[in-house]
Coordinates of C-alpha atoms in Angstrom, one line a residue:
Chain A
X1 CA 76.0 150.6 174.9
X2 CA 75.8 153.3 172.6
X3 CA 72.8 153.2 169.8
X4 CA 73.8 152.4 166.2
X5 CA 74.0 155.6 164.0
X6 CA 70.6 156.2 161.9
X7 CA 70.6 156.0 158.0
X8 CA 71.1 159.0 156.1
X9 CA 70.4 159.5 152.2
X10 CA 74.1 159.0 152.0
X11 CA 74.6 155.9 153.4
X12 CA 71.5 154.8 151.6
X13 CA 73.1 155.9 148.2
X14 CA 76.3 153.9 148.9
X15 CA 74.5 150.8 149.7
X16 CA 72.7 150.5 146.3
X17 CA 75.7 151.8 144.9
X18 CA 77.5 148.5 146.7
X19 CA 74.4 146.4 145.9
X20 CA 74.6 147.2 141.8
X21 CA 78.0 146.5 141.8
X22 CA 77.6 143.2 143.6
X23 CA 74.9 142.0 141.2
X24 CA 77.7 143.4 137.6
X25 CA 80.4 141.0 139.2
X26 CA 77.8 138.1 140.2
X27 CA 76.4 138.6 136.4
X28 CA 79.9 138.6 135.2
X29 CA 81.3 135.6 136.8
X30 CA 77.7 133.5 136.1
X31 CA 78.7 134.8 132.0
X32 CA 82.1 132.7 132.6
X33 CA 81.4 129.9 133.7
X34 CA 78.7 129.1 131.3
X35 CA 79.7 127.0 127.9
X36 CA 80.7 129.1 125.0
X37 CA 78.9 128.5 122.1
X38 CA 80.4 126.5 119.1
X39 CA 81.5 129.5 116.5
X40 CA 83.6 126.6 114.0
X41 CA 81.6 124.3 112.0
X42 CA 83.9 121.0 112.9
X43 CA 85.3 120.4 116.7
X44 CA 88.5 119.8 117.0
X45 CA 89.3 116.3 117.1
X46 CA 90.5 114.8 120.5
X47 CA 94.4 115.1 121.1
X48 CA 96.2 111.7 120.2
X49 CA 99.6 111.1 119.9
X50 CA 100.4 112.0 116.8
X51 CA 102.7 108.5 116.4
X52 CA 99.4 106.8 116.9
X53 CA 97.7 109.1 114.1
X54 CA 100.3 108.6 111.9
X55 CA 100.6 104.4 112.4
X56 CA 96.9 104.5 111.9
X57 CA 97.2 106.7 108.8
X58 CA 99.8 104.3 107.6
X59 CA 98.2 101.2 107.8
X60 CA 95.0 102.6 106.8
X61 CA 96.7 103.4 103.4
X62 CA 98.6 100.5 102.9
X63 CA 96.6 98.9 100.4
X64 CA 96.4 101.8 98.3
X65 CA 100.6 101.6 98.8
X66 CA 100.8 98.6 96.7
X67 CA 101.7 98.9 93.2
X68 CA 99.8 97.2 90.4
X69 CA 102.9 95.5 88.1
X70 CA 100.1 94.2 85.7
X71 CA 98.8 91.1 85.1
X72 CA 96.9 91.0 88.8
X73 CA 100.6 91.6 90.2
X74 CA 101.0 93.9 93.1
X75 CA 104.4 94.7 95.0
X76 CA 104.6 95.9 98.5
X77 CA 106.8 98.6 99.9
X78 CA 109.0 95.9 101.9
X79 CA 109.2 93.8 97.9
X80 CA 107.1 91.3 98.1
X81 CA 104.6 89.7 95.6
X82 CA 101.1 89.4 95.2
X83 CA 99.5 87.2 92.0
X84 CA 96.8 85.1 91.2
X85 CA 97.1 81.9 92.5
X86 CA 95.4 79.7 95.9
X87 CA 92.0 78.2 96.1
X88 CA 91.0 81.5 96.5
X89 CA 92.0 83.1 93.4
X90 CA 94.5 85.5 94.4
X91 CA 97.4 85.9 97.1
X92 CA 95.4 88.6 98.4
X93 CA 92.1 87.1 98.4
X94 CA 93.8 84.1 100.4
X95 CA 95.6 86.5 102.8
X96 CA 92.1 88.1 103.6
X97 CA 91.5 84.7 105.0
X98 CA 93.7 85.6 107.9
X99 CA 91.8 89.1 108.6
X100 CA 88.8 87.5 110.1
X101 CA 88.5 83.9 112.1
X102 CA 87.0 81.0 111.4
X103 CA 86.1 78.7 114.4
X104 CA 84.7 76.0 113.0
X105 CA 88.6 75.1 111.2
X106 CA 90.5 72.1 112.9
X107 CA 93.5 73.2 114.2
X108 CA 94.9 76.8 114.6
X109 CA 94.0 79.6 112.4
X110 CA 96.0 83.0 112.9
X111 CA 94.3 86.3 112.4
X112 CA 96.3 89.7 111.8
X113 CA 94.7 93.0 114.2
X114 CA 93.6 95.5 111.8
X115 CA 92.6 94.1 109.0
X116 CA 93.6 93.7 105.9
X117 CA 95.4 97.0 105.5
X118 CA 97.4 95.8 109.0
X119 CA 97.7 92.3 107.6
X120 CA 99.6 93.7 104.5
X121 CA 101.5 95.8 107.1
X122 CA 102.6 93.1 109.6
X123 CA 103.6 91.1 106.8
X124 CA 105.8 93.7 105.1
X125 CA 107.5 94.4 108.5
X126 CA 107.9 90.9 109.0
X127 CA 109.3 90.4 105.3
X128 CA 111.8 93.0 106.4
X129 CA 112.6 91.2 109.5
X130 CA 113.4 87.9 107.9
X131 CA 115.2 89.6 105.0
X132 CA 117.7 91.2 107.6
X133 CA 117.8 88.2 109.8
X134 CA 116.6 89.9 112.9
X135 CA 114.6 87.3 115.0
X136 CA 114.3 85.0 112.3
X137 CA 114.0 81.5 111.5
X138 CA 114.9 80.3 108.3
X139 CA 113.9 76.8 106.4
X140 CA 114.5 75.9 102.6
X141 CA 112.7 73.7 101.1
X142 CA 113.1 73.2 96.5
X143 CA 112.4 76.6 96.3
X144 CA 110.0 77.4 99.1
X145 CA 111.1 79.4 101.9
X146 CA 109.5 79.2 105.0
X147 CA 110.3 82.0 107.3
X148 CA 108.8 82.6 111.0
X149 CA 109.7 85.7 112.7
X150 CA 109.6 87.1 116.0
X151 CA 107.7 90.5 116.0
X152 CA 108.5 91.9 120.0
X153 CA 104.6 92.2 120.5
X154 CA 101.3 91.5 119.4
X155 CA 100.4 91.3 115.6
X156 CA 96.9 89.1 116.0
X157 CA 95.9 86.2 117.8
X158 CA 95.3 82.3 117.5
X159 CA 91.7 81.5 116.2
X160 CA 90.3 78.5 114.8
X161 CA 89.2 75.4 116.9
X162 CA 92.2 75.3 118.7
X163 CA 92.6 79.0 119.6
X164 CA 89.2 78.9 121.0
X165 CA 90.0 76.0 123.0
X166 CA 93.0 78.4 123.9
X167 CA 90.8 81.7 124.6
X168 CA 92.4 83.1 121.3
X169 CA 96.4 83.7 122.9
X170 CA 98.1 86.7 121.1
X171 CA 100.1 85.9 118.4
X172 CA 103.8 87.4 118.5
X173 CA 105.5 85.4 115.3
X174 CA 104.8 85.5 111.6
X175 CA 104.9 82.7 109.3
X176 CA 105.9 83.8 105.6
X177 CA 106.1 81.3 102.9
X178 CA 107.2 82.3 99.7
X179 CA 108.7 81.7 96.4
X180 CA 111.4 83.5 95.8
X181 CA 109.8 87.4 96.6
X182 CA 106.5 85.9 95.5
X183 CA 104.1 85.2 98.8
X184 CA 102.1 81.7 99.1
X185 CA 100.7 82.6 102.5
X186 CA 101.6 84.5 105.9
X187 CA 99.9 84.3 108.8
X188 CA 100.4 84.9 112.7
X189 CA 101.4 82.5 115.1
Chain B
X1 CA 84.5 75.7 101.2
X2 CA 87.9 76.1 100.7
X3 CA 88.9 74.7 103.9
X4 CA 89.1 70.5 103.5
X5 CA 86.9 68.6 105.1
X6 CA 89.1 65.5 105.5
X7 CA 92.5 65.7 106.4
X8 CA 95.5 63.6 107.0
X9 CA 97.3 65.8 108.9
X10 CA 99.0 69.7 109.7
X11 CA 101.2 70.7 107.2
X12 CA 105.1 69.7 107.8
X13 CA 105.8 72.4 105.3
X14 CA 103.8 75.7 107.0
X15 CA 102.7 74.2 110.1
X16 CA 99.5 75.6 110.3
X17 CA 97.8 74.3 107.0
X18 CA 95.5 71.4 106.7
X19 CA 96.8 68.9 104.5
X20 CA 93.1 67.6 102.9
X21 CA 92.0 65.0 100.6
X22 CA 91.2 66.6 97.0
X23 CA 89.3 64.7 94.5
X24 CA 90.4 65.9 90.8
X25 CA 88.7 64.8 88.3
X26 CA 91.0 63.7 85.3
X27 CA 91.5 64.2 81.6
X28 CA 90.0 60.4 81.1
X29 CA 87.0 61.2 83.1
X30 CA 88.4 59.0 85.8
X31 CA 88.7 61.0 89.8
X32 CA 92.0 60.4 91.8
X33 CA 92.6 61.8 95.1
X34 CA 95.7 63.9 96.0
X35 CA 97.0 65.7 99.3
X36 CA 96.9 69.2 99.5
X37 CA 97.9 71.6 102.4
X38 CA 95.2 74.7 102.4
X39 CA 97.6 77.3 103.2
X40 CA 100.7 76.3 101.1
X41 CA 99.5 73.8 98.7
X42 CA 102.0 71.5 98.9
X43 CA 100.9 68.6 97.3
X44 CA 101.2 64.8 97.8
X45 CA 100.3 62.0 95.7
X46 CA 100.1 59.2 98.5
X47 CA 98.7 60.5 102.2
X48 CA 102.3 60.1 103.4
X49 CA 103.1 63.5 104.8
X50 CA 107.0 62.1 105.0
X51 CA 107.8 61.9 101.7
X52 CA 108.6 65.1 99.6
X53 CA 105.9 66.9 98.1
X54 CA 105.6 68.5 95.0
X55 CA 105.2 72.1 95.3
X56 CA 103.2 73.6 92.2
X57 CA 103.8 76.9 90.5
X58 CA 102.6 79.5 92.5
X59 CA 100.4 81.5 89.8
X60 CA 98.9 78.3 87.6
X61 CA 99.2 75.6 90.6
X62 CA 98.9 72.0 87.9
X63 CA 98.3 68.7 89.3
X64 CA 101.6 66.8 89.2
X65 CA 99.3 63.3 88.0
X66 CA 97.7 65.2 84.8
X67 CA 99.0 69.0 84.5
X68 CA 94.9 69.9 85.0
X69 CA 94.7 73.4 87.5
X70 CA 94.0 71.7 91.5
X71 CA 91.7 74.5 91.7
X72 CA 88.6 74.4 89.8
X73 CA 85.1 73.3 89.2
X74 CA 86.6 69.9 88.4
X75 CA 87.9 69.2 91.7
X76 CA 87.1 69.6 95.5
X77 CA 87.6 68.6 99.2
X78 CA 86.7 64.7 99.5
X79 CA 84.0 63.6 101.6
X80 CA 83.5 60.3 103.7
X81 CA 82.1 58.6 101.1
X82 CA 85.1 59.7 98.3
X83 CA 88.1 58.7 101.2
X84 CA 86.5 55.5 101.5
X85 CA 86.6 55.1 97.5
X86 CA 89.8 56.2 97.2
X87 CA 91.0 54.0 99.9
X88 CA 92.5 56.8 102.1
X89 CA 90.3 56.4 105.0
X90 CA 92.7 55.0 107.5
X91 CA 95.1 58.0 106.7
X92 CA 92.4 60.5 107.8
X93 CA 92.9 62.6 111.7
X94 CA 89.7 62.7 112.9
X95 CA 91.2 65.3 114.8
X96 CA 91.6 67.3 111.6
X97 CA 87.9 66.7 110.3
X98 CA 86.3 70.1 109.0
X99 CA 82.7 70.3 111.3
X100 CA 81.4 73.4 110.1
X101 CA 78.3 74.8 108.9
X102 CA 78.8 72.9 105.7
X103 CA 76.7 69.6 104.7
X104 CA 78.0 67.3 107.3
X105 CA 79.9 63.9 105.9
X106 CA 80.1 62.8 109.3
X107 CA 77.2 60.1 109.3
X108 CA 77.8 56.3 108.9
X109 CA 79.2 55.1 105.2
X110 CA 75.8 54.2 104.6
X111 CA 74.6 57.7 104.2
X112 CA 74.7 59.4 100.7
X113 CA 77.6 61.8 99.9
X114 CA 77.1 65.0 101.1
X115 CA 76.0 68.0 98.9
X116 CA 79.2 69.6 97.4
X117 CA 78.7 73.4 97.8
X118 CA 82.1 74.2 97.0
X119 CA 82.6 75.9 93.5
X120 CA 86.4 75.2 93.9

């Protein structure tokens, strides 16, 4: 077996040589990998679709899309109707019942997802529904209409005493009454 | 509480509403009772939910005995005591009575009226 060469000053040369440049990639690569600094003031927001930013944009603006006709009257996009009126003082007020639930109230007691801005949403769609007879269920009564309309998926859910005793089932139907195109209550079923 | 505490049954009209017992207190200082749903306000003047209501102007709801407003500081839900004076207490669902955080009415006819805490 023949003995291994002895180092030279060249071969010593080339190894630091091949040891710096190790240690400039190592550096480099440890550089990548580390997080970058934030260089914007804001983040970008996380990617949603942009149907579900632009649902949530509408319903969060639907209140402000009702139009004040005077004399506490408001119309909706879809045409109906909101005055004074109801124990609680206005249409509104008394549809705000159905935003929240109340357990302690015999019986059922529907309550619209999203509040009252979805509410006022669900209940134009539903107004639209019933006004082109799609899925709807039409009674007459002196002047009253009652209307109940299939919506294809989940608008809220049944609360009240009975709900509960339920575990709160989704609600898929809306109830509309109305005079006329002025509303007297809605709520989901 | 705008929710009745007494009722004679759901609403045929709505379905969901409670039809309650309202005391209204009249022009001659004399209370009569009527039937009201809660969501609707269709309104009865005897607690039989088979006969035609009356169904009041949506914006200035009138009683149909006296023409006074059914909502008001001169009227509320009945309690025990007031469907027992008004004769009505057979009509009531005990099904249907309100047991919420409100002054109960629930006791025996001996005890007082409850505390109305309703403003309307």
């Amino acid at each position: 077996m023949s003995k291994p060469a002895p180092l030279n000053s060249l071969s010593v040369a080339k190894l630091k040589s091949l040891a710096v440049g190790v240690l400039i990639v190592a550096a480099t690569l440890f550089a990548l990998v580390q997080p970058r600094p934030q260089t914007t003031p804001e983040s970008p927001a996380t990617a949603s679709p942009a149907t579900d930013t632009t649902v949530a944009t509408e319903i969060q603006n639907y209140r402000a899309s009702l139009v004040d006709e005077g004399n506490e009257r408001y119309r909706s996009p879809a045409g109906l109707l909101y005055t004074r009126g109801s124990a609680e003082g206005h249409r509104l007020k008394h549809l705000e019942r159905h935003v929240t639930d109340s357990p302690n109230r015999p019986g059922p007691h529907g309550v619209f997802d999203g509040g009252l801005d979805g509410a006022l949403a669900i209940v134009d769609e539903a107004y639209r529904r019933a006004l082109a007879g799609q899925d709807t269920l039409r009674q007459d009564d002196d002047g009253r209409t009652v209307y109940t309309v299939q919506m294809g998926r989940r608008v809220g859910m049944v609360g009240g005493a009975e709900g509960q005793r339920r575990n709160h089932p989704a609600a898929r139907r809306v109830r509309l009454v109305l005079e006329q195109d002025r509303l007297i209550t809605a709520f989901p079923l | 509480m705008s929710s009745p505490r007494h009722s004679i049954g759901s609403c045929p009209i709505c379905g969901d509403g409670l039809c309650g017992i309202r005391i209204l207190s009249g022009t001659d200082g004399q209370t009569y009772p009527l039937v009201i749903c809660d969501e609707c306000e269709a309104t009865w003047t005897e607690p039989d939910l088979s006969r035609k209501p009356h169904f009041p102007d949506p914006e200035n709801a009138l009683s149909p005995v006296d023409g006074q407003a059914l909502w008001g500081s001169h009227s509320h839900w009945a309690d025990l005591a007031e469907c027992v004076a008004c004769g009505w207490l057979d009509r009531i669902d005990p099904a249907l009575t309100s047991h919420g955080p409100e002054p109960s009415d629930d006791d025996p006819l001996s005890t007082p009226p409850a505390t109305r805490t309703d403003p309307a």
